[in-house]
C-alpha positions as a printed NumPy array, in Angstrom:
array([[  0.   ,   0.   ,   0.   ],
       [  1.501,   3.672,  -0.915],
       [  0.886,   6.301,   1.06 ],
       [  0.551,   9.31 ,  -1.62 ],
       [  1.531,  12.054,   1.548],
       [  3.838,  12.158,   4.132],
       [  3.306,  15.2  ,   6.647],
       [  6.262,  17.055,   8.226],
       [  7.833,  17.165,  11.732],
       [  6.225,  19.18 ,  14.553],
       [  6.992,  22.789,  13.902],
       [  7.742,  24.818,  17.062],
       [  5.416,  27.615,  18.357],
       [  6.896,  31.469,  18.963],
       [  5.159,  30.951,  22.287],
       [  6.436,  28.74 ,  25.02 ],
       [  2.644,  27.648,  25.481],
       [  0.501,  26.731,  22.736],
       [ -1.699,  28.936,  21.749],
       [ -5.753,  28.325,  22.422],
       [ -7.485,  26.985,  18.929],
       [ -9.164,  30.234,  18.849],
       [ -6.232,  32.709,  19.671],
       [ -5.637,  35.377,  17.095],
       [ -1.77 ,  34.92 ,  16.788],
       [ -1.785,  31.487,  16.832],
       [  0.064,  29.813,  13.97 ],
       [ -0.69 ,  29.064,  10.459],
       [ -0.309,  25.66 ,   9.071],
       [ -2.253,  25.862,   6.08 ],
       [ -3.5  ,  22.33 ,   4.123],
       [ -4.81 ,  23.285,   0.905],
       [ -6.495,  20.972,  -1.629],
       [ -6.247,  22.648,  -5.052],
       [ -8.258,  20.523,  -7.067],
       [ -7.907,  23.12 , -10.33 ],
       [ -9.731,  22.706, -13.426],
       [ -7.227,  24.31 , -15.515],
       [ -4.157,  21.799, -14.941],
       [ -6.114,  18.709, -14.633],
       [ -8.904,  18.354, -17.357],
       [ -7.764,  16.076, -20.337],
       [ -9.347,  18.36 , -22.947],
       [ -7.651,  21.569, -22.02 ],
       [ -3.832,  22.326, -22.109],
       [ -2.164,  23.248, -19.011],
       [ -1.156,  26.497, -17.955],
       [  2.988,  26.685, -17.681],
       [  4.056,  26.913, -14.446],
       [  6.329,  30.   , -15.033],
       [  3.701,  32.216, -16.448],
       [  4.112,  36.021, -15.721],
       [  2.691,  37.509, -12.682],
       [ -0.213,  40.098, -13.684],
       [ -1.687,  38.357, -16.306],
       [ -5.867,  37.71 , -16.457],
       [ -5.238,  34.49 , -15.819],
       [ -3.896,  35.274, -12.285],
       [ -6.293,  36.945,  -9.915],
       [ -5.008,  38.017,  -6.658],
       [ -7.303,  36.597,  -3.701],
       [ -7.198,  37.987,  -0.397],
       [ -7.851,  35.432,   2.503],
       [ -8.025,  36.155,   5.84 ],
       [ -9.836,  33.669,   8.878],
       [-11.587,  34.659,  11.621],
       [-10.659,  33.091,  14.93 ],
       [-12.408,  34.311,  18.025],
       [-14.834,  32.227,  17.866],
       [-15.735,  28.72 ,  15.711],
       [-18.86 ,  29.371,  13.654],
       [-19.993,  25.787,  14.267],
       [-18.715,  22.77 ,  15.596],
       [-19.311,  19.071,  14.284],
       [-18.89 ,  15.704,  15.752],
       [-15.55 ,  14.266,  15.827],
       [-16.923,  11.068,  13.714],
       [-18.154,  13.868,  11.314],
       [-16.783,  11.64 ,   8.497],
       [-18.067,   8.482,   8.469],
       [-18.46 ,   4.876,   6.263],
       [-21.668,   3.151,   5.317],
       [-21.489,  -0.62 ,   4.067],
       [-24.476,  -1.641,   2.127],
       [-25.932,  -4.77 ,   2.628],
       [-25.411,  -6.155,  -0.459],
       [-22.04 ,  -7.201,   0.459],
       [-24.287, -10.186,   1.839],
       [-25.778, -11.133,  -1.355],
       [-22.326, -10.807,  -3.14 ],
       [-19.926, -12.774,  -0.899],
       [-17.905,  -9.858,   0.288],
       [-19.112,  -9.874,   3.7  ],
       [-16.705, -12.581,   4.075],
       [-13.376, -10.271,   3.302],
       [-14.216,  -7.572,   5.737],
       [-11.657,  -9.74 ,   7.915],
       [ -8.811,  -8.564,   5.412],
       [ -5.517,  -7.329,   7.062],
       [ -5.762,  -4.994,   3.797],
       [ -9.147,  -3.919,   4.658],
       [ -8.995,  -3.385,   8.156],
       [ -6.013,  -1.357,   7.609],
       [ -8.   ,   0.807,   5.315],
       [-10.627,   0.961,   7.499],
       [ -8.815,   1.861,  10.455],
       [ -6.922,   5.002,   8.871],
       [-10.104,   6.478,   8.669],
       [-11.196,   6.306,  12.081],
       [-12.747,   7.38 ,  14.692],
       [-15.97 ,   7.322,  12.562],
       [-19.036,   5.313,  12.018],
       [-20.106,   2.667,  10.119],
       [-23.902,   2.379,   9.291],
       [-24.836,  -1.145,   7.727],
       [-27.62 ,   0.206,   5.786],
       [-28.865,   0.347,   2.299],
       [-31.588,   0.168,  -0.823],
       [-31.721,  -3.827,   0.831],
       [-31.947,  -2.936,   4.378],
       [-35.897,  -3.936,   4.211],
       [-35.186,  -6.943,   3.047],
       [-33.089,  -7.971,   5.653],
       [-33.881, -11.122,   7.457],
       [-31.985, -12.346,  10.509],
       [-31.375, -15.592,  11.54 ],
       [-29.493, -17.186,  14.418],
       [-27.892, -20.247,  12.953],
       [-24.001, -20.432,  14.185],
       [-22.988, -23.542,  12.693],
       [-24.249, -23.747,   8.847],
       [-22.575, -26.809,   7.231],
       [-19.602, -26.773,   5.336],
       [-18.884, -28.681,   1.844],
       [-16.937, -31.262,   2.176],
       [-15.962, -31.925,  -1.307],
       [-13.027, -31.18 ,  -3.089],
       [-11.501, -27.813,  -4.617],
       [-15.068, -26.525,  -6.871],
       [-15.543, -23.169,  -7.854],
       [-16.959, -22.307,  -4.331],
       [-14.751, -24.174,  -2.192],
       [-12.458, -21.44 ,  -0.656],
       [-15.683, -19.477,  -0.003],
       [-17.635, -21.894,   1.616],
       [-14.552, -23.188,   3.5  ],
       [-13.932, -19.308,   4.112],
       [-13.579, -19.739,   8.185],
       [-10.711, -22.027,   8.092],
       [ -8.618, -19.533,   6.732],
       [ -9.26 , -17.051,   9.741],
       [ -6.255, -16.8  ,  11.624],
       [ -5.346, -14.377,  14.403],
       [ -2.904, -11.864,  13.417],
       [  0.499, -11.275,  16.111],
       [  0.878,  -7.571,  14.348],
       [  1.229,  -4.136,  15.58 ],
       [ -2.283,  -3.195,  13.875],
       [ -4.   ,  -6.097,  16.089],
       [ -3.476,  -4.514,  19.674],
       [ -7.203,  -5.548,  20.954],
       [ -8.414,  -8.576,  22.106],
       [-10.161, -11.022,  19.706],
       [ -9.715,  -9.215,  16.603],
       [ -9.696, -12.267,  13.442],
       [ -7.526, -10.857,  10.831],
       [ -7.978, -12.603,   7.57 ],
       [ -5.012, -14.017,   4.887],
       [ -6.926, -14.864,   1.743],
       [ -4.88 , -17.04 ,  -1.067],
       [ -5.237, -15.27 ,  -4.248],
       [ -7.247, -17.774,  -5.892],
       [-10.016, -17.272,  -3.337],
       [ -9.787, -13.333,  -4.217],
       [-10.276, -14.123,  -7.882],
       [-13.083, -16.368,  -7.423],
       [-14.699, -13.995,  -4.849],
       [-14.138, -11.295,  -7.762],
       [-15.539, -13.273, -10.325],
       [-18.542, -14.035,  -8.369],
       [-19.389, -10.311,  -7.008],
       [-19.464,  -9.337, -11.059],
       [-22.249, -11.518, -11.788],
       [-24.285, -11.067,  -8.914],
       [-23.644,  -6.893,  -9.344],
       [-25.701,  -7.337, -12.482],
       [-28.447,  -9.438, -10.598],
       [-28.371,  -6.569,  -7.865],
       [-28.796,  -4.035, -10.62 ],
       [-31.302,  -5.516, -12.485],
       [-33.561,  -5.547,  -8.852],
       [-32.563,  -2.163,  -8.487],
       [-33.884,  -1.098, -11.928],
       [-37.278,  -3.187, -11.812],
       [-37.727,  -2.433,  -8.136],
       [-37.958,  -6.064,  -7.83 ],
       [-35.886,  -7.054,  -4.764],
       [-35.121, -10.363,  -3.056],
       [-34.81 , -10.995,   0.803],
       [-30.863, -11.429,   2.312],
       [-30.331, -13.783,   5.305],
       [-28.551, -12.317,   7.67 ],
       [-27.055, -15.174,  10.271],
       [-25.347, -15.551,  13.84 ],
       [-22.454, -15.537,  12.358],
       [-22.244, -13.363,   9.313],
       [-23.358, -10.551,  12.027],
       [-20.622, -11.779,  13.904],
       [-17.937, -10.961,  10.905],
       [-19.822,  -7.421,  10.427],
       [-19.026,  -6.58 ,  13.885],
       [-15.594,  -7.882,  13.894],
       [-14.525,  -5.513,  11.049],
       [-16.238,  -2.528,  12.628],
       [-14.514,  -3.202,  15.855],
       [-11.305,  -3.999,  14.975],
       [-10.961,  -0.745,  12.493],
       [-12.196,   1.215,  15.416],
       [-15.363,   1.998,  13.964],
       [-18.908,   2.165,  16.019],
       [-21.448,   0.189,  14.1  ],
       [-24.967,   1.931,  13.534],
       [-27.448,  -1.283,  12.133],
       [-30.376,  -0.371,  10.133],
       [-33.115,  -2.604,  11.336],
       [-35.474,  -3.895,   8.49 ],
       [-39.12 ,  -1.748,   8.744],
       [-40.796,  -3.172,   5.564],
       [-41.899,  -6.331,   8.217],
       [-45.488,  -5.4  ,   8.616],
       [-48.322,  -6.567,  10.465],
       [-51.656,  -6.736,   8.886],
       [-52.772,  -3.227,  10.142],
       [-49.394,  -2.046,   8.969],
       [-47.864,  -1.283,  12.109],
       [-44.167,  -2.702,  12.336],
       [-43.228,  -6.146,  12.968],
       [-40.507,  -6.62 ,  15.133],
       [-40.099,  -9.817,  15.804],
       [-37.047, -10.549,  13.723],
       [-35.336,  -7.173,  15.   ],
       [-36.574,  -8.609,  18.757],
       [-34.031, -11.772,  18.141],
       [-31.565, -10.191,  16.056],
       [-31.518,  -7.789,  19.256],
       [-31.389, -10.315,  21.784],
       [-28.404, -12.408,  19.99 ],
       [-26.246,  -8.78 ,  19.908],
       [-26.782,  -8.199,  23.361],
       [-25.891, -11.473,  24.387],
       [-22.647, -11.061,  22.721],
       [-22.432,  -7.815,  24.001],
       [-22.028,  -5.919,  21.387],
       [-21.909,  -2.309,  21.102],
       [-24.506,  -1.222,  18.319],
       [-26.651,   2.106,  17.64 ],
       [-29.729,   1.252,  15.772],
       [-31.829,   2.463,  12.765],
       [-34.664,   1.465,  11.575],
       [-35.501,   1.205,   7.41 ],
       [-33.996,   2.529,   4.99 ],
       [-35.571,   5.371,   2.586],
       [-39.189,   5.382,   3.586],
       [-40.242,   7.494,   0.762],
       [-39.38 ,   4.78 ,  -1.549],
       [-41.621,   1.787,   0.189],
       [-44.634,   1.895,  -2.156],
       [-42.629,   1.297,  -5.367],
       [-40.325,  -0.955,  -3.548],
       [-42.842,  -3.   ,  -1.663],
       [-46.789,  -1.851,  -2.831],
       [-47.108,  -0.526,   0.431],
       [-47.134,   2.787,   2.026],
       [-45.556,   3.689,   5.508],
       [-46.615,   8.098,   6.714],
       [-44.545,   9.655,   8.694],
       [-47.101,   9.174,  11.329],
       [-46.682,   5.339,  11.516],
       [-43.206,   5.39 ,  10.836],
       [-43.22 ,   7.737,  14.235],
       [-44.839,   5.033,  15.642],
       [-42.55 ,   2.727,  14.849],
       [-39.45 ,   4.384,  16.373],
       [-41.219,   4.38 ,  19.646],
       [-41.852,   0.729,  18.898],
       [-38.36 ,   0.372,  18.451],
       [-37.161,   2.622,  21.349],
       [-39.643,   0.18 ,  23.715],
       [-37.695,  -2.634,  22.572],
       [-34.223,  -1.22 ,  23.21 ],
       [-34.911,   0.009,  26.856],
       [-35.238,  -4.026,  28.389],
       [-31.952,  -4.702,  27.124],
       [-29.818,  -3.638,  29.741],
       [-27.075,  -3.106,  26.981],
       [-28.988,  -1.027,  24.92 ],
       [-31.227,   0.56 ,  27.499],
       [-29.283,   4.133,  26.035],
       [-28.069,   3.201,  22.846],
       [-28.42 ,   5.857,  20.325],
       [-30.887,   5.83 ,  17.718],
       [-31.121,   7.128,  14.361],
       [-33.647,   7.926,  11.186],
       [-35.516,   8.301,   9.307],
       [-33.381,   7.825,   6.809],
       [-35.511,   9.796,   4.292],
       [-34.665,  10.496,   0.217],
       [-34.221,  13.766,  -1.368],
       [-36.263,  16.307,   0.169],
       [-39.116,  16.975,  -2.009],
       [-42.576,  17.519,  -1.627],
       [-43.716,  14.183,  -0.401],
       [-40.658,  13.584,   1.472],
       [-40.956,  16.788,   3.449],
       [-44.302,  15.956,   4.557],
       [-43.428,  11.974,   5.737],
       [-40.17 ,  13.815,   7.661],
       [-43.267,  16.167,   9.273],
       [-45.26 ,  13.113,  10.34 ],
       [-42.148,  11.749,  11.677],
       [-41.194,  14.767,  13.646],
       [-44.34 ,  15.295,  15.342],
       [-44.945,  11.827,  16.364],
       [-41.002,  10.687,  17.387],
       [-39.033,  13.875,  17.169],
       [-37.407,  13.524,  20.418],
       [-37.063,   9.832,  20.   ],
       [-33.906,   9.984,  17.631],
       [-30.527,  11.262,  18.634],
       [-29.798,  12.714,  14.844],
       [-32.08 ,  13.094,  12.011],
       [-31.159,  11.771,   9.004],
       [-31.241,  11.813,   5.189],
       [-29.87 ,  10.954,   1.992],
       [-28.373,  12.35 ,  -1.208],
       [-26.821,  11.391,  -4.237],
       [-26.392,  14.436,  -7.164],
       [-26.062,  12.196, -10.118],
       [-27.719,  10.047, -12.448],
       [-25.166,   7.072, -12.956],
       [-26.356,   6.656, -16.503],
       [-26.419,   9.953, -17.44 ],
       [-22.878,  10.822, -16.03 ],
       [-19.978,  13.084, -18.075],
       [-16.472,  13.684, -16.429],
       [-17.008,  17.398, -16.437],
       [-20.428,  17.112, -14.152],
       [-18.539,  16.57 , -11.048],
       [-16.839,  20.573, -12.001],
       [-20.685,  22.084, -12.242],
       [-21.423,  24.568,  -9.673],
       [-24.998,  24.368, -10.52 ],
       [-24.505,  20.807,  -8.986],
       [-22.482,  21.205,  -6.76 ],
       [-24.904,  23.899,  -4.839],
       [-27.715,  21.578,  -4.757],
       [-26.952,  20.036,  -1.263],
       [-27.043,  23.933,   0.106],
       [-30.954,  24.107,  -0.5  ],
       [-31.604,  20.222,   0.711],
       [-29.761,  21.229,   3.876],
       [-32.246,  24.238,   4.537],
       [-35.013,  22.138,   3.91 ],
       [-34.563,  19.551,   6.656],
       [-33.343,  22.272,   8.983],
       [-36.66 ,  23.971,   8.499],
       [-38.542,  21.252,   9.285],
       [-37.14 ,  19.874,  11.961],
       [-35.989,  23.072,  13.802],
       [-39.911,  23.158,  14.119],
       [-40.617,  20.642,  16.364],
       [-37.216,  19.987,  17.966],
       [-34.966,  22.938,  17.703],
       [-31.426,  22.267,  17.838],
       [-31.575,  18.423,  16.665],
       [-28.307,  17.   ,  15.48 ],
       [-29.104,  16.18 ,  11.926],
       [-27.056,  13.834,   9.938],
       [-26.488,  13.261,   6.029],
       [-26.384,   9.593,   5.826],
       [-25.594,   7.313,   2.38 ],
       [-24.016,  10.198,   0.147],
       [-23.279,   9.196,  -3.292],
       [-21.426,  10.866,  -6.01 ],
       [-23.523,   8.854,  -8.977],
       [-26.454,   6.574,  -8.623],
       [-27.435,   3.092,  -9.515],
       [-23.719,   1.268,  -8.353],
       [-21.913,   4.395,  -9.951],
       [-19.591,   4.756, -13.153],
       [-16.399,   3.178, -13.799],
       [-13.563,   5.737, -14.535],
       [-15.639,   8.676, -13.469],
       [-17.306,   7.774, -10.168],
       [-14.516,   6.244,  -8.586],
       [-11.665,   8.772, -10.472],
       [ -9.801,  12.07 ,  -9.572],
       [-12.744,  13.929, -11.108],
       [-15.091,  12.627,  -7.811],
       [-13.497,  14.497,  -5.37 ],
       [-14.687,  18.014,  -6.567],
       [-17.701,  16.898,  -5.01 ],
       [-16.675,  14.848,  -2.497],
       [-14.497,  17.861,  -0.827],
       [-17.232,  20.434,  -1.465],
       [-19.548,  17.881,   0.329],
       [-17.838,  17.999,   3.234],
       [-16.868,  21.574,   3.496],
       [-20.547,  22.692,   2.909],
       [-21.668,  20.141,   5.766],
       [-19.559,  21.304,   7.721],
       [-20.009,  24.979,   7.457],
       [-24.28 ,  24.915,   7.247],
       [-23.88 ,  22.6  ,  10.888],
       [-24.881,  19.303,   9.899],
       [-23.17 ,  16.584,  12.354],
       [-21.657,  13.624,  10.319],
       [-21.867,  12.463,   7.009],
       [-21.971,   8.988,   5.612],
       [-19.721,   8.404,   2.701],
       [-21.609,   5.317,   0.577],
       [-19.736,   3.621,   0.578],
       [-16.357,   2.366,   1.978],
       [-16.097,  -1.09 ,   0.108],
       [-18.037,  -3.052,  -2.177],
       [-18.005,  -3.893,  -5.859],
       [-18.816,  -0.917,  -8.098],
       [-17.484,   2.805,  -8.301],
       [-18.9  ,   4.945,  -5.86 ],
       [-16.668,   3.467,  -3.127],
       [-12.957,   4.504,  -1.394],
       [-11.776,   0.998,  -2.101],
       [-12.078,  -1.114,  -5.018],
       [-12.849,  -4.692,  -5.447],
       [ -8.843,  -5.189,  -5.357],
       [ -8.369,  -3.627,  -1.97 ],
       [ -6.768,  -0.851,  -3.55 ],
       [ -7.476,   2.682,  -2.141],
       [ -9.036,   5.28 ,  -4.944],
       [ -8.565,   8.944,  -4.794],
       [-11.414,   9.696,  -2.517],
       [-10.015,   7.439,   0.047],
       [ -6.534,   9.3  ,   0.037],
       [ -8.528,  12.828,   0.221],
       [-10.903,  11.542,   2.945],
       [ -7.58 ,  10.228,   4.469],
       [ -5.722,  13.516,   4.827],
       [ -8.846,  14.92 ,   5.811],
       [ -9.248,  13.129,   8.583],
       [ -5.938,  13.379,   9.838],
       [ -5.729,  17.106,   9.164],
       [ -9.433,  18.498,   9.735],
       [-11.284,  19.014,  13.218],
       [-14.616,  19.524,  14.255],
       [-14.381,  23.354,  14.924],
       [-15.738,  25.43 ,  11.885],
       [-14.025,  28.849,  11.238],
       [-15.531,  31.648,   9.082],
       [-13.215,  32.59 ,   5.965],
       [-13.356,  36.141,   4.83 ],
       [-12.724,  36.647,   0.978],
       [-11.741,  39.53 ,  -1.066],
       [-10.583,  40.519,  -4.316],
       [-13.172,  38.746,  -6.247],
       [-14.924,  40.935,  -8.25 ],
       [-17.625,  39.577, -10.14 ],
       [-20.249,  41.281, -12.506],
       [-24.03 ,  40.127, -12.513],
       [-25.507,  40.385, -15.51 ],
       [-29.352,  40.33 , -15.813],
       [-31.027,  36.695, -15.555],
       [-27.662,  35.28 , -14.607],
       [-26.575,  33.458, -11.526],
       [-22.876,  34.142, -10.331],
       [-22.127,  30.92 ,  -8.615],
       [-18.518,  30.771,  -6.75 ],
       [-15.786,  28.558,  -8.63 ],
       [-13.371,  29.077,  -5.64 ],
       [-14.909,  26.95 ,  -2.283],
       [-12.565,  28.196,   0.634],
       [-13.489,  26.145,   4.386],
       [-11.278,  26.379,   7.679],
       [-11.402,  24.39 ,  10.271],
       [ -8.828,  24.021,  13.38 ],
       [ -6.762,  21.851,  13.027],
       [ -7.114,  17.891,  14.419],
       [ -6.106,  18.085,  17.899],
       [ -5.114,  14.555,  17.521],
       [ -2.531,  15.163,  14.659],
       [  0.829,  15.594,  16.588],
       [  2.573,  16.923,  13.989],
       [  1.335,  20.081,  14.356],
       [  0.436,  22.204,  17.867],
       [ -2.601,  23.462,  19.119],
       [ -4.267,  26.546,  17.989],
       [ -3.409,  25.509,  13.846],
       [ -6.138,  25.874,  11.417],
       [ -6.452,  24.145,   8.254],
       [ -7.579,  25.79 ,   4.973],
       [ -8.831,  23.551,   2.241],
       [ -9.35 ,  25.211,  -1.186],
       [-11.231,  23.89 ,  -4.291],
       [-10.732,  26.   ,  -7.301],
       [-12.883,  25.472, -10.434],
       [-11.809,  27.964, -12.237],
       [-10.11 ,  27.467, -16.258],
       [ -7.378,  29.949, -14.582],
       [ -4.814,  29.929, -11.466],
       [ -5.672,  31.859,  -8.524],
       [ -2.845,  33.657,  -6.261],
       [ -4.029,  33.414,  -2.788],
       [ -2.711,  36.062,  -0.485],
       [ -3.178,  35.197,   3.248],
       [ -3.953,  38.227,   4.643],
       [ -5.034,  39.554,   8.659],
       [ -4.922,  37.134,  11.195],
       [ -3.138,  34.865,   8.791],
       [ -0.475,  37.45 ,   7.705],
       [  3.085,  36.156,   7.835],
       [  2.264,  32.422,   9.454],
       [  4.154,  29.765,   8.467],
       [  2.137,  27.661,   5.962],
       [  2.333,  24.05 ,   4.836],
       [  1.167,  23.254,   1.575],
       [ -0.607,  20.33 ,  -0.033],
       [ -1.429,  20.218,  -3.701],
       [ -3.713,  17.443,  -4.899],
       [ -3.661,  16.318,  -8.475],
       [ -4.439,  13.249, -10.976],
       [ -1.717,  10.966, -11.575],
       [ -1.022,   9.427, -14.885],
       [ -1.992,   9.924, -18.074],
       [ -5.693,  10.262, -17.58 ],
       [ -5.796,  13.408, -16.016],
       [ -9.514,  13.616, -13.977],
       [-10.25 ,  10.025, -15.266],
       [ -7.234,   9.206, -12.849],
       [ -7.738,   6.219, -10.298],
       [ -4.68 ,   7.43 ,  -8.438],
       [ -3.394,  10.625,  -7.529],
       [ -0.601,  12.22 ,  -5.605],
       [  0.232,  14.736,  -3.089],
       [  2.652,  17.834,  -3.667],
       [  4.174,  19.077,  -0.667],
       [  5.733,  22.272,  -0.05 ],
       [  6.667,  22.783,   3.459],
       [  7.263,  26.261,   3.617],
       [  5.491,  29.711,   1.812]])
């Protein structure tokens, strides 16, 4: 595994104490993420690097960052995984053991990890431990079915709890595991297109292998309950979440809950309805169950889950609210900006799209700020492209325009955490690919978690001047978010903030920190593709200038 970025040696403080996050003098240590249209697209030259100063294509930005106080501050898990249940139907559940994987895994942590998904209401549990083995010779499913044999505890550094299982696959069980998650991806996308979906067993001890990866990576599982179990006067029946419950607690494991998965969606998906008023109902259903189990007598709870906030959705999330508001710790939702089969490399560099989270985010805080002000809301399953994604666009270089803006518009308009959908599975909207190899989103979300905390700073811009003309929408091209730095990160002392700048302009902006941020010492992080592809890049590196 390469690591694309290496960060530099703890850089000593004027002051013998380190300065408060907040203090005005404290020192600069800038990261910024230049993820610029003009060197990277495959269609358009590059710009040389020694062009002359006070040319059009340079425009002189003033940047300064206000530090008395944070303008909002997120949870420390603010980004987070989700793992779709799928990974059940295509065999993958059974590599979440990977040394490879959990590695991954663990580099982004603290953070969640919801097990949710478009097949989270189809989601049967069942407690059998011991389901029987083949016992013939090497077939084309041998190593898969024979897949707990090869589980063998691991003696190295990244093992330091108790009871972890670290997996060592041989490669021909990888290639048949590969081979097998291809065709059933088309099976899963053919349900997905004819809203036509089949139920997944979940047993004993596939939950058991779920909750070893999230526990061993460091993660804190969140597991969406199945809600499209109905009684005949369509209340919710719970009597398969009632032993799945039962079985966790006895192994004492440490779960939040959910419950369904998209709500809006259950009369195409299943011919019946569910109002925010039931679904309300529900939750306190759920919450009723949860309180007996000594384990989970405060666990957290989550939902609803709901799509894109339109019409019909807003008024279900109403229902909801009224009914089991205070029920939930964080309110939740999803969003996903593109059309997988609609998708063109230079749609992840729109503005247009990339603003459309802004007026989702107002909508749910509306609506919810009505009935319980102050409510942690969550974005939960955010996808670049729909329907599984699009190979050598969805999982490229070009992604992380909106990936990045994602976060640092979360971030800034106060919503909690967000879900990336998701961290592995096959197809291309995920950080790692059916190889185990990390894509570019994974080595942003990387260096954002290691660089990034959960205080919000306001950035104060000047120097672009911009002419409306009539019937025309200026829309920025330059996203600029600060945050303090990561407490955690020793590399760098308290009181640092981190800048991280998205430019999607055809030209190079000059950024001139300015104020506050006048004559700090600033370390510099340039991402860009790698290769020959330019923003169809799977890989990409990290320039680092230490000093400017």
């Amino acid at each position: 595994m390469r690591v694309l970025c290496a960060f530099p040696e703890a850089m000593p403080s004027s002051n013998s104490r380190p300065p408060a996050c907040l203090a005005p003098g404290a020192l600069c240590l800038a990261l910024l993420l230049h993820l610029s249209l003009s060197s990277q697209a495959g269609d358009r030259r590059p710009l040389p690097v020694d062009r002359a100063a006070g040319l059009k294509e340079k425009t002189l930005i003033l940047l300064d960052v206000s530090t008395k106080n944070p303008v909002r501050t997120v949870n420390e898990n603010f980004l987070s995984l989700q793992l779709d249940p799928s990974i059940i139907h295509d065999g993958w559940l059974d590599f979440l053991s990977s040394k490879r994987l959990v590695t991954l895994a663990r580099g982004l942590s603290p953070a969640f990890l919801r097990f949710g998904g478009k097949r989270t209401d189809f989601l049967q549990f069942q407690n059998l431990r011991n389901p029987a083995k083949s016992r013939g010779g090497p077939g084309p499913d041998y190593y898969l079915k024979n897949y707990e044999d090869d589980i063998v505890r691991s003696d190295v550094a990244l093992d330091k709890q108790k009871g972890c299982k670290i997996a060592q696959h041989p490669d021909v069980m990888l290639e048949l595991q590969r081979e097998k998650a291809a065709q059933m991806h088309l099976v899963l996308l053919k349900e997905q297109f004819s809203n036509t979906y089949s139920n997944l067993i979940l047993t004993a001890r596939s939950l058991d292998k779920l909750y070893n990866f999230a526990d061993c990576s460091g993660l804190h599982l969140i597991f969406a309950l199945n809600a499209l179990r109905r009684n005949p006067n369509n209340s919710w029946n719970s009597s398969s979440a009632l032993s799945l419950l039962k079985y966790s607690a006895s192994k004492k494991y440490n779960i939040s809950w959910e419950l369904g998965n998209e709500p809006n969606n259950y009369r195409t998906m299943h011919g019946r309805a569910v109002n925010g008023s039931q679904l309300g109902k529900d939750y306190i259903q759920l919450k009723s169950l949860l309180q007996p189990i000594r384990i989970y007598s405060r666990a957290s709870l989550y939902g609803p889950n709901i799509g894109r906030p339109r019409k019909n959705v807003i008024a279900l999330l109403d229902g909801f609210m009224k009914v089991a508001g205070s029920t939930v710790d964080a309110v939740t939702w999803q969003h996903c900006y593109i059309d997988g089969r609609v998708v063109k490399v230079m749609d992840f560099l729109k503005t247009r799209l990339l603003d459309t989270l802004s007026d989702q985010i107002r909508k749910i805080q509306k609506v919810v700020n009505t009935y319980t002000p102050g409510k942690k809301i969550w974005l939960e399953g955010v996808v670049t492209t729909s329907a599984g994604g699009t190979n050598n666009l969805s999982d490229s270089y070009a992604a992380g325009f909106l990936w990045l803006n994602t976060l640092g518009m979360l971030a800034n308009q106060g919503i909690d955490v967000v879900i990336r959908h998701s961290f592995f599975d096959h197809g291309y909207n995920h950080l790692v690919d059916q190889n185990f190899n990390p894509l570019p989103d994974y080595w942003l979300s990387l260096l954002y978690k290691r660089l990034i905390g959960p205080k919000v700073l306001a950035v104060h811009v000047a120097g672009l001047q911009r002419k409306p003309r009539p019937g025309r929408v200026i829309r920025d091209k330059l996203r600029i978010y600060a945050h303090c730095t990561n407490h955690h990160n020793h590399n760098y002392v308290r009181g640092s903030i981190t800048l991280f700048i998205i430019n999607l302009h055809r030209s190079r902006k000059k950024i001139k920190l300015a104020g506050t941020l006048r004559d700090k010492l600033v370390h510099q992080y340039l991402l860009q593709p790698y290769g020959q592809e330019g923003l169809k890049s799977k890989t990409q590196r990290c320039q680092y200038s230490g000093i400017i």
